[in-house]
Every structure is written in structure tokens, then in C-alpha cells.
PDB file of C-alpha atoms in Angstrom:
ATOM      1  CA  MET A   3     -20.133   7.170 -31.401  1.00 42.00           C
ATOM      2  CA  ARG A   4     -22.619   7.532 -28.390  1.00 44.00           C
ATOM      3  CA  ILE A   5     -19.909   7.655 -24.828  1.00 42.00           C
ATOM      4  CA  LYS A   6     -21.480   6.955 -21.640  1.00 44.00           C
ATOM      5  CA  LYS A   7     -21.070   9.108 -18.770  1.00 40.00           C
ATOM      6  CA  THR A   8     -19.602   6.103 -17.168  1.00 39.00           C
ATOM      7  CA  HIS A   9     -16.807   6.198 -19.529  1.00 39.00           C
ATOM      8  CA  LEU A  10     -16.272   9.763 -18.544  1.00 38.00           C
ATOM      9  CA  LEU A  11     -16.013   8.972 -15.091  1.00 40.00           C
ATOM     10  CA  ALA A  12     -13.327   6.326 -15.707  1.00 39.00           C
ATOM     11  CA  LEU A  13     -10.920   8.407 -17.857  1.00 38.00           C
ATOM     12  CA  PRO A  14      -9.031   9.897 -15.210  1.00 39.00           C
ATOM     13  CA  ILE A  15      -8.606   6.782 -13.027  1.00 39.00           C
ATOM     14  CA  ALA A  16      -7.272   5.157 -16.344  1.00 37.00           C
ATOM     15  CA  TRP A  17      -5.244   8.207 -16.621  1.00 37.00           C
ATOM     16  CA  SER A  18      -3.676   8.284 -13.546  1.00 37.00           C
ATOM     17  CA  LEU A  19      -2.704   4.423 -13.802  1.00 37.00           C
ATOM     18  CA  GLY A  20      -1.559   4.831 -17.087  1.00 37.00           C
ATOM     19  CA  ALA A  21       0.684   7.823 -16.931  1.00 40.00           C
ATOM     20  CA  CYS A  22       4.066   8.513 -16.918  1.00 51.00           C
ATOM     21  CA  SER A  23       6.028   6.583 -14.275  1.00 73.00           C
ATOM     22  CA  SER A  24       6.635   8.326 -10.739  1.00 87.00           C
ATOM     23  CA  ILE A  25       9.743   7.499  -9.272  1.00 92.00           C
ATOM     24  CA  TYR A  26       7.590   7.517  -6.314  1.00 92.00           C
ATOM     25  CA  MET A  27       5.312   4.015  -5.582  1.00 90.00           C
ATOM     26  CA  PRO A  28       3.256   2.954  -2.633  1.00 89.00           C
ATOM     27  CA  ASN A  29       3.815   0.229  -0.605  1.00 89.00           C
ATOM     28  CA  VAL A  30       1.132  -1.965   0.970  1.00 91.00           C
ATOM     29  CA  PRO A  31       0.310  -0.632   4.388  1.00 93.00           C
ATOM     30  CA  ALA A  32      -0.272  -2.315   7.957  1.00 95.00           C
ATOM     31  CA  THR A  33      -3.718  -3.153   8.009  1.00 95.00           C
ATOM     32  CA  PRO A  34      -4.140  -5.355  11.285  1.00 96.00           C
ATOM     33  CA  MET A  35      -7.907  -4.797  12.624  1.00 95.00           C
ATOM     34  CA  PHE A  36      -6.670  -5.763  15.861  1.00 96.00           C
ATOM     35  CA  ARG A  37      -9.612  -6.470  18.698  1.00 94.00           C
ATOM     36  CA  GLU A  38      -7.740  -7.065  21.778  1.00 94.00           C
ATOM     37  CA  GLN A  39      -4.828  -5.746  23.602  1.00 95.00           C
ATOM     38  CA  GLY A  40      -1.611  -7.707  23.202  1.00 96.00           C
ATOM     39  CA  GLU A  41      -2.363  -9.514  19.595  1.00 96.00           C
ATOM     40  CA  VAL A  42       0.169  -9.638  16.926  1.00 97.00           C
ATOM     41  CA  TYR A  43       0.111  -9.063  13.437  1.00 97.00           C
ATOM     42  CA  LEU A  44       2.863 -10.162  11.002  1.00 97.00           C
ATOM     43  CA  ALA A  45       1.694  -9.953   7.076  1.00 97.00           C
ATOM     44  CA  ALA A  46       3.929 -10.229   3.752  1.00 97.00           C
ATOM     45  CA  HIS A  47       2.960  -9.044   0.578  1.00 96.00           C
ATOM     46  CA  SER A  48       4.015  -9.162  -3.110  1.00 94.00           C
ATOM     47  CA  ASN A  49       3.480  -9.234  -6.895  1.00 89.00           C
ATOM     48  CA  ILE A  50       5.050 -10.012  -9.893  1.00 84.00           C
ATOM     49  CA  LYS A  51       6.381  -6.348 -10.442  1.00 80.00           C
ATOM     50  CA  GLY A  52       8.342  -7.701  -7.915  1.00 84.00           C
ATOM     51  CA  ASN A  53       6.973  -4.866  -5.005  1.00 88.00           C
ATOM     52  CA  ILE A  54       7.421  -7.168  -1.881  1.00 93.00           C
ATOM     53  CA  SER A  55       6.008  -5.375   1.682  1.00 94.00           C
ATOM     54  CA  GLY A  56       6.185  -6.738   4.951  1.00 96.00           C
ATOM     55  CA  ASN A  57       4.628  -5.296   7.564  1.00 97.00           C
ATOM     56  CA  ALA A  58       4.450  -6.260  11.997  1.00 97.00           C
ATOM     57  CA  GLY A  59       1.917  -4.568  14.652  1.00 97.00           C
ATOM     58  CA  VAL A  60       1.186  -5.155  18.157  1.00 97.00           C
ATOM     59  CA  ALA A  61      -1.733  -4.069  20.232  1.00 97.00           C
ATOM     60  CA  VAL A  62       0.284  -2.558  23.127  1.00 97.00           C
ATOM     61  CA  GLY A  63      -2.785  -1.098  24.903  1.00 95.00           C
ATOM     62  CA  LYS A  64      -6.702  -1.375  24.899  1.00 94.00           C
ATOM     63  CA  HIS A  65      -6.780   0.595  22.511  1.00 96.00           C
ATOM     64  CA  VAL A  66      -3.375   1.636  21.488  1.00 98.00           C
ATOM     65  CA  ALA A  67      -1.379  -0.236  19.062  1.00 98.00           C
ATOM     66  CA  VAL A  68       2.112   0.594  16.730  1.00 98.00           C
ATOM     67  CA  ILE A  69       3.055  -0.477  13.332  1.00 98.00           C
ATOM     68  CA  ALA A  70       5.916  -0.616  10.851  1.00 97.00           C
ATOM     69  CA  ASN A  71       6.291  -1.348   7.557  1.00 96.00           C
ATOM     70  CA  GLY A  72       9.321  -2.401   4.907  1.00 96.00           C
ATOM     71  CA  SER A  73       9.244  -2.473   1.126  1.00 95.00           C
ATOM     72  CA  TYR A  74      11.296  -3.299  -1.659  1.00 95.00           C
ATOM     73  CA  ILE A  75      11.013  -2.679  -4.680  1.00 92.00           C
ATOM     74  CA  ASP A  76      13.017  -3.896  -8.117  1.00 91.00           C
ATOM     75  CA  SER A  77      11.099  -4.041 -11.741  1.00 85.00           C
ATOM     76  CA  GLY A  78      12.504  -3.954 -14.798  1.00 79.00           C
ATOM     77  CA  GLY A  79      14.168  -6.717 -16.244  1.00 72.00           C
ATOM     78  CA  GLU A  80      17.724  -6.851 -18.893  1.00 72.00           C
ATOM     79  CA  SER A  81      15.383  -6.274 -21.907  1.00 73.00           C
ATOM     80  CA  SER A  82      13.373  -4.143 -20.516  1.00 80.00           C
ATOM     81  CA  ASN A  83      13.748   0.422 -21.260  1.00 85.00           C
ATOM     82  CA  GLU A  84      13.144   1.216 -17.789  1.00 87.00           C
ATOM     83  CA  LEU A  85      14.432   0.055 -14.186  1.00 91.00           C
ATOM     84  CA  PHE A  86      13.033   1.141 -10.923  1.00 92.00           C
ATOM     85  CA  ARG A  87      14.228   0.246  -7.655  1.00 94.00           C
ATOM     86  CA  GLN A  88      12.900   1.699  -4.620  1.00 95.00           C
ATOM     87  CA  GLN A  89      13.295   0.705  -0.642  1.00 96.00           C
ATOM     88  CA  SER A  90      11.877   1.907   2.406  1.00 96.00           C
ATOM     89  CA  VAL A  91      10.649   1.698   6.118  1.00 97.00           C
ATOM     90  CA  GLU A  92       7.988   3.461   8.258  1.00 97.00           C
ATOM     91  CA  GLY A  93       6.425   3.299  11.813  1.00 97.00           C
ATOM     92  CA  ALA A  94       2.927   4.785  13.174  1.00 98.00           C
ATOM     93  CA  ILE A  95       1.330   5.103  16.165  1.00 98.00           C
ATOM     94  CA  GLY A  96      -2.601   4.652  16.600  1.00 98.00           C
ATOM     95  CA  TYR A  97      -5.680   3.836  18.031  1.00 98.00           C
ATOM     96  CA  PHE A  98      -8.396   0.584  17.520  1.00 97.00           C
ATOM     97  CA  THR A  99     -11.812  -0.275  18.660  1.00 97.00           C
ATOM     98  CA  LYS A 100     -14.660  -2.779  17.478  1.00 95.00           C
ATOM     99  CA  ILE A 101     -17.600  -1.152  16.773  1.00 93.00           C
ATOM    100  CA  GLY A 102     -21.320  -2.347  15.361  1.00 87.00           C
ATOM    101  CA  LYS A 103     -24.003  -3.999  17.296  1.00 85.00           C
ATOM    102  CA  GLU A 104     -22.471  -7.377  16.566  1.00 84.00           C
ATOM    103  CA  LYS A 105     -18.527  -6.105  17.431  1.00 87.00           C
ATOM    104  CA  ARG A 106     -17.936  -7.470  13.706  1.00 88.00           C
ATOM    105  CA  GLN A 107     -16.368  -4.316  12.465  1.00 94.00           C
ATOM    106  CA  VAL A 108     -12.739  -2.773  13.344  1.00 96.00           C
ATOM    107  CA  PHE A 109     -11.773   1.001  12.729  1.00 97.00           C
ATOM    108  CA  GLU A 110      -8.246   1.972  13.489  1.00 98.00           C
ATOM    109  CA  VAL A 111      -6.564   5.185  12.502  1.00 98.00           C
ATOM    110  CA  TYR A 112      -2.546   5.667  12.516  1.00 98.00           C
ATOM    111  CA  GLY A 113      -0.184   8.378  12.567  1.00 98.00           C
ATOM    112  CA  GLY A 114       3.436   7.828  11.109  1.00 97.00           C
ATOM    113  CA  TYR A 115       6.873   8.585   9.374  1.00 98.00           C
ATOM    114  CA  GLY A 116       9.148   6.903   7.014  1.00 97.00           C
ATOM    115  CA  VAL A 117      12.169   7.480   5.204  1.00 98.00           C
ATOM    116  CA  GLY A 118      12.962   5.625   1.797  1.00 97.00           C
ATOM    117  CA  SER A 119      14.894   5.930  -1.346  1.00 97.00           C
ATOM    118  CA  SER A 120      14.328   5.146  -4.850  1.00 96.00           C
ATOM    119  CA  THR A 121      16.459   4.339  -8.257  1.00 96.00           C
ATOM    120  CA  GLU A 122      14.824   4.704 -11.909  1.00 94.00           C
ATOM    121  CA  VAL A 123      17.062   4.631 -15.067  1.00 93.00           C
ATOM    122  CA  ASP A 124      15.232   5.009 -18.851  1.00 91.00           C
ATOM    123  CA  ARG A 125      16.843   3.063 -21.346  1.00 88.00           C
ATOM    124  CA  ARG A 126      17.363   2.144 -24.802  1.00 87.00           C
ATOM    125  CA  ALA A 127      18.615  -0.132 -27.157  1.00 82.00           C
ATOM    126  CA  THR A 128      22.153  -0.622 -29.021  1.00 82.00           C
ATOM    127  CA  THR A 129      24.479  -2.710 -30.678  1.00 76.00           C
ATOM    128  CA  THR A 130      26.170  -3.363 -27.254  1.00 78.00           C
ATOM    129  CA  GLY A 131      22.951  -4.470 -25.494  1.00 75.00           C
ATOM    130  CA  MET A 132      20.584  -1.774 -23.292  1.00 79.00           C
ATOM    131  CA  GLN A 133      22.441   1.560 -22.231  1.00 84.00           C
ATOM    132  CA  PRO A 134      21.275   4.300 -19.677  1.00 83.00           C
ATOM    133  CA  VAL A 135      19.540   7.301 -21.204  1.00 89.00           C
ATOM    134  CA  GLU A 136      19.030   9.392 -17.865  1.00 93.00           C
ATOM    135  CA  THR A 137      19.616   8.453 -14.285  1.00 95.00           C
ATOM    136  CA  ARG A 138      17.015   9.397 -11.090  1.00 96.00           C
ATOM    137  CA  ASP A 139      17.950   9.161  -7.672  1.00 97.00           C
ATOM    138  CA  MET A 140      16.499  10.190  -5.015  1.00 97.00           C
ATOM    139  CA  ASP A 141      16.035  10.168  -1.028  1.00 98.00           C
ATOM    140  CA  PHE A 142      12.559  10.719   0.828  1.00 98.00           C
ATOM    141  CA  ASP A 143      10.754  10.862   3.767  1.00 97.00           C
ATOM    142  CA  LYS A 144       6.826  10.979   4.619  1.00 97.00           C
ATOM    143  CA  ILE A 145       4.434  12.181   7.332  1.00 98.00           C
ATOM    144  CA  PHE A 146       0.687   9.909   7.210  1.00 98.00           C
ATOM    145  CA  VAL A 147      -1.999   9.812   8.415  1.00 98.00           C
ATOM    146  CA  GLN A 148      -3.977   6.462   7.748  1.00 98.00           C
ATOM    147  CA  VAL A 149      -8.162   5.421   8.930  1.00 98.00           C
ATOM    148  CA  ASN A 150      -8.518   1.214   8.269  1.00 97.00           C
ATOM    149  CA  TYR A 151     -11.898  -0.639   8.158  1.00 97.00           C
ATOM    150  CA  SER A 152     -12.726  -3.935   8.106  1.00 95.00           C
ATOM    151  CA  SER A 153     -15.917  -5.770   8.011  1.00 94.00           C
ATOM    152  CA  THR A 154     -15.953  -9.750   9.126  1.00 90.00           C
ATOM    153  CA  ARG A 155     -18.657 -11.407   7.337  1.00 84.00           C
ATOM    154  CA  LYS A 156     -21.687 -12.723   9.119  1.00 77.00           C
ATOM    155  CA  GLN A 157     -21.792 -15.845   7.366  1.00 75.00           C
ATOM    156  CA  LYS A 158     -18.734 -18.284   6.779  1.00 79.00           C
ATOM    157  CA  LEU A 159     -17.840 -19.107   3.318  1.00 78.00           C
ATOM    158  CA  ASN A 160     -17.550 -23.103   3.042  1.00 79.00           C
ATOM    159  CA  LEU A 161     -14.613 -23.727   0.652  1.00 77.00           C
ATOM    160  CA  PHE A 162     -12.474 -26.619   0.535  1.00 74.00           C
ATOM    161  CA  GLY A 163     -14.597 -28.504   2.475  1.00 72.00           C
ATOM    162  CA  LYS A 164     -14.644 -26.076   5.616  1.00 80.00           C
ATOM    163  CA  LYS A 165     -16.509 -23.402   6.500  1.00 82.00           C
ATOM    164  CA  ARG A 166     -14.002 -20.324   6.349  1.00 87.00           C
ATOM    165  CA  GLU A 167     -13.852 -16.263   7.899  1.00 88.00           C
ATOM    166  CA  LEU A 168     -14.143 -13.427   4.908  1.00 91.00           C
ATOM    167  CA  ASN A 169     -13.738 -10.032   5.843  1.00 92.00           C
ATOM    168  CA  TYR A 170     -13.277  -7.013   3.620  1.00 93.00           C
ATOM    169  CA  GLY A 171     -11.964  -3.616   4.468  1.00 95.00           C
ATOM    170  CA  THR A 172     -10.695  -0.170   3.321  1.00 96.00           C
ATOM    171  CA  ALA A 173      -7.386   1.810   3.741  1.00 96.00           C
ATOM    172  CA  ILE A 174      -6.966   5.458   3.358  1.00 96.00           C
ATOM    173  CA  ARG A 175      -3.974   7.052   3.801  1.00 96.00           C
ATOM    174  CA  ALA A 176      -2.830  10.717   2.841  1.00 97.00           C
ATOM    175  CA  SER A 177       0.854  11.334   2.926  1.00 96.00           C
ATOM    176  CA  ARG A 178       2.995  13.990   2.874  1.00 97.00           C
ATOM    177  CA  VAL A 179       6.358  12.382   0.493  1.00 96.00           C
ATOM    178  CA  GLY A 180       9.317  15.426   0.256  1.00 97.00           C
ATOM    179  CA  MET A 181      12.392  14.538  -1.539  1.00 97.00           C
ATOM    180  CA  ARG A 182      15.727  15.669   1.029  1.00 97.00           C
ATOM    181  CA  SER A 183      17.833  14.907  -2.008  1.00 97.00           C
ATOM    182  CA  PHE A 184      17.472  14.577  -5.678  1.00 97.00           C
ATOM    183  CA  THR A 185      19.917  14.699  -8.507  1.00 97.00           C
ATOM    184  CA  ILE A 186      19.776  13.499 -12.347  1.00 96.00           C
ATOM    185  CA  ASN A 187      22.446  11.304 -14.034  1.00 96.00           C
ATOM    186  CA  ASN A 188      24.621  12.535 -10.702  1.00 95.00           C
ATOM    187  CA  VAL A 189      23.936  16.486 -10.690  1.00 96.00           C
ATOM    188  CA  ASP A 190      21.985  17.757  -7.950  1.00 96.00           C
ATOM    189  CA  SER A 191      18.102  18.474  -9.024  1.00 96.00           C
ATOM    190  CA  PRO A 192      15.169  21.207  -7.463  1.00 96.00           C
ATOM    191  CA  LYS A 193      13.490  19.006  -4.975  1.00 96.00           C
ATOM    192  CA  GLU A 194       9.712  18.692  -5.074  1.00 96.00           C
ATOM    193  CA  GLU A 195       7.311  17.756  -2.235  1.00 97.00           C
ATOM    194  CA  ALA A 196       3.488  15.612  -3.264  1.00 96.00           C
ATOM    195  CA  PHE A 197       0.644  15.435  -1.153  1.00 96.00           C
ATOM    196  CA  PHE A 198      -0.693  11.668  -1.737  1.00 95.00           C
ATOM    197  CA  ILE A 199      -4.487  10.509  -1.329  1.00 95.00           C
ATOM    198  CA  GLU A 200      -3.693   6.564  -1.355  1.00 94.00           C
ATOM    199  CA  PRO A 201      -7.294   4.158  -1.174  1.00 94.00           C
ATOM    200  CA  LEU A 202      -6.535   0.960  -0.986  1.00 94.00           C
ATOM    201  CA  PHE A 203      -8.934  -2.064  -0.627  1.00 96.00           C
ATOM    202  CA  PHE A 204      -8.241  -5.769   0.864  1.00 96.00           C
ATOM    203  CA  THR A 205     -10.438  -9.291   0.899  1.00 95.00           C
ATOM    204  CA  ARG A 206      -8.933 -11.317   3.215  1.00 95.00           C
ATOM    205  CA  LEU A 207      -9.892 -15.140   3.243  1.00 94.00           C
ATOM    206  CA  GLU A 208      -8.857 -17.338   6.822  1.00 92.00           C
ATOM    207  CA  LEU A 209      -6.593 -20.781   5.633  1.00 91.00           C
ATOM    208  CA  HIS A 210      -6.269 -21.789   9.364  1.00 88.00           C
ATOM    209  CA  LYS A 211      -6.576 -19.888  12.770  1.00 86.00           C
ATOM    210  CA  GLY A 212      -5.645 -16.126  12.349  1.00 89.00           C
ATOM    211  CA  LEU A 213      -3.641 -17.115   9.394  1.00 94.00           C
ATOM    212  CA  GLN A 214      -5.995 -15.240   6.642  1.00 95.00           C
ATOM    213  CA  LEU A 215      -4.736 -14.795   2.546  1.00 95.00           C
ATOM    214  CA  GLN A 216      -4.813 -11.233   1.242  1.00 96.00           C
ATOM    215  CA  TYR A 217      -5.429 -10.052  -2.040  1.00 95.00           C
ATOM    216  CA  THR A 218      -4.555  -6.180  -1.962  1.00 95.00           C
ATOM    217  CA  ASN A 219      -5.862  -3.729  -4.595  1.00 93.00           C
ATOM    218  CA  GLY A 220      -5.011   0.539  -4.662  1.00 91.00           C
ATOM    219  CA  PHE A 221      -4.074   3.440  -6.602  1.00 88.00           C
ATOM    220  CA  ASN A 222      -2.815   6.879  -5.207  1.00 89.00           C
ATOM    221  CA  PHE A 223      -3.661  10.285  -6.655  1.00 90.00           C
ATOM    222  CA  ASN A 224      -1.270  13.695  -6.135  1.00 93.00           C
ATOM    223  CA  VAL A 225      -2.358  16.805  -5.183  1.00 92.00           C
ATOM    224  CA  VAL A 226       0.424  18.493  -6.126  1.00 92.00           C
ATOM    225  CA  ASP A 227       1.682  18.803  -9.944  1.00 92.00           C
ATOM    226  CA  ASN A 228       4.885  17.767 -10.034  1.00 93.00           C
ATOM    227  CA  ASP A 229       7.248  16.202 -13.031  1.00 93.00           C
ATOM    228  CA  TYR A 230       9.101  13.179 -11.410  1.00 94.00           C
ATOM    229  CA  LEU A 231       6.951  12.896  -8.192  1.00 93.00           C
ATOM    230  CA  LYS A 232       4.003  12.432  -8.764  1.00 90.00           C
ATOM    231  CA  ALA A 233       1.080   9.435  -8.388  1.00 87.00           C
ATOM    232  CA  GLY A 234       0.372   7.094 -10.979  1.00 72.00           C
ATOM    233  CA  ASN A 235       1.303   3.560  -9.774  1.00 73.00           C
ATOM    234  CA  ALA A 236      -1.039   1.061  -8.606  1.00 79.00           C
ATOM    235  CA  VAL A 237      -0.651  -1.319  -6.212  1.00 83.00           C
ATOM    236  CA  PHE A 238      -1.882  -4.815  -7.007  1.00 90.00           C
ATOM    237  CA  THR A 239      -0.724  -7.613  -4.387  1.00 93.00           C
ATOM    238  CA  LEU A 240      -1.244 -11.300  -2.641  1.00 95.00           C
ATOM    239  CA  GLY A 241       0.033 -11.961   0.801  1.00 96.00           C
ATOM    240  CA  VAL A 242      -0.466 -13.517   3.723  1.00 96.00           C
ATOM    241  CA  THR A 243      -1.117 -12.400   7.315  1.00 96.00           C
ATOM    242  CA  TYR A 244      -0.710 -13.867  10.753  1.00 96.00           C
ATOM    243  CA  ASN A 245      -2.986 -12.417  13.650  1.00 94.00           C
ATOM    244  CA  PHE A 246      -2.284 -13.879  17.161  1.00 94.00           C
ATOM    245  CA  GLY A 247      -1.896 -13.579  20.902  1.00 91.00           C
ATOM    246  CA  GLY A 248      -4.081 -10.922  22.419  1.00 81.00           C
ATOM    247  CA  ARG A 249      -6.650 -11.160  25.815  1.00 65.00           C
ATOM    248  CA  LYS A 250     -10.443 -12.190  25.125  1.00 53.00           C
ATOM    249  CA  LYS A 251     -12.838 -10.557  27.518  1.00 47.00           C
TER     250      LYS A 251
END
């Protein structure tokens, strides 16, 4: 059987998305795409795997903004062989500007810090129900740099009898994530450090003035070979964003 080059190129991505689970899962980063000083951004995202993220931001200056993210993940049910829980918070400050001849594109860059904790439990079925085999607990912190870019479609989309704005964008984040503590079955274990590259893509459809429906998909790569703190968890969420305020020129 002949194997096409495109199939070979897809193998690393497929492996990264289907590899053994990691004790870290990326959240949905804030992508406010600010245009004016005084603008406020709120967002909420979730998926069927129990990944919930919330974002907020304010354009505090003509080109300066602050953002904050919070996430909670609770995946695995009563009959699942693996349980995973994670919570994290982070904040950042950055720069934003409109670009392009018609100013339909927005560019942002942020630098920030975050903290969080994760618990991962491997289980097996017994005559008395699901029993834990190994429990891994981690406290971590992160330092990250994030670049956002978005573009608004010139022609609006005619949907449900109304012309609606459509925009799309990319966020690329480089994160250093380090374990502050790590235990396996309550026994201290060697800590690990990771350097993730996290590309993310989003599409937004206007529902009402300032309110948009957002679909997000992304994944991560780790440049360090780790046993537990590694890449492999993808992000696919559906959410809403709301931008309001701002000083229009």
C-alpha cells in the first residue's frame, strides 16, 4: 500500500493528540482583540469533557490591556478508568493595536503568570466497584507569552434573516510550566518542568451587538521529554464572548 506524504506529516499531530494522558491540560486563553481604550471583554467556554474556562480583560490605555483567565476541568465518570481534575488562574498585561489598510485586523501580545493544581487518578474495575490504582497530585505555576491575531470578514454573513459579522483568529502561546510539588500516592516524587508551544484557532459569529459565539480548537507541543508533565491534550470548546465599552474615535 502506498503511503502519501500528507499521511506522514499527519502522524506527529495524531500522535500528540492521542498519546498517553498528561497531568496538565491547556485552558482556553483570553483573546479579547481590543480595538479601543476602555473596552471590556468577557468570555466563557466549555466542552463535553468537563473543560470550563472563563476570561476577562480591560483595555486600560490607548494600546495597553490587562487580561485574566480561570479554568476548571473535571473529566471522567463513575465507570471511567481515569479521573482528571484541574483548576488554574492567570493574569497578564499586554499591547494591542489595529492593523491593515482598513483596520479590520487586530494584533495583541501579552506576558503573564499563573498558578494551578491537578489531580489524576488511574482506576480499575473490581468486584466492589472502581478502585484507584495510582493517584498523582501536582501544584504548578506558569510563565507565558501570548500573541493574538484576528481579522474581520469584509462582507457580513447573511444568517437567520440578518447580516452578521464573522471574524477568525489565531493565538499562539509559549509557556514555561513547572511543578511546585508533585506526589504519587501521597509520596513526594521528582518534579518536572515543561516548555509548551500552544497554537489555538478560533472563529466568532456575531449574535448581537458585542455578543459573539466562538468555536475554539487547539493543541500543544512540549519541547522537553517528560514522564508526566507533557503535551497531548487538545482543546475543543464552544463559548460566547462579549465586548462592550470603548472610546470610539
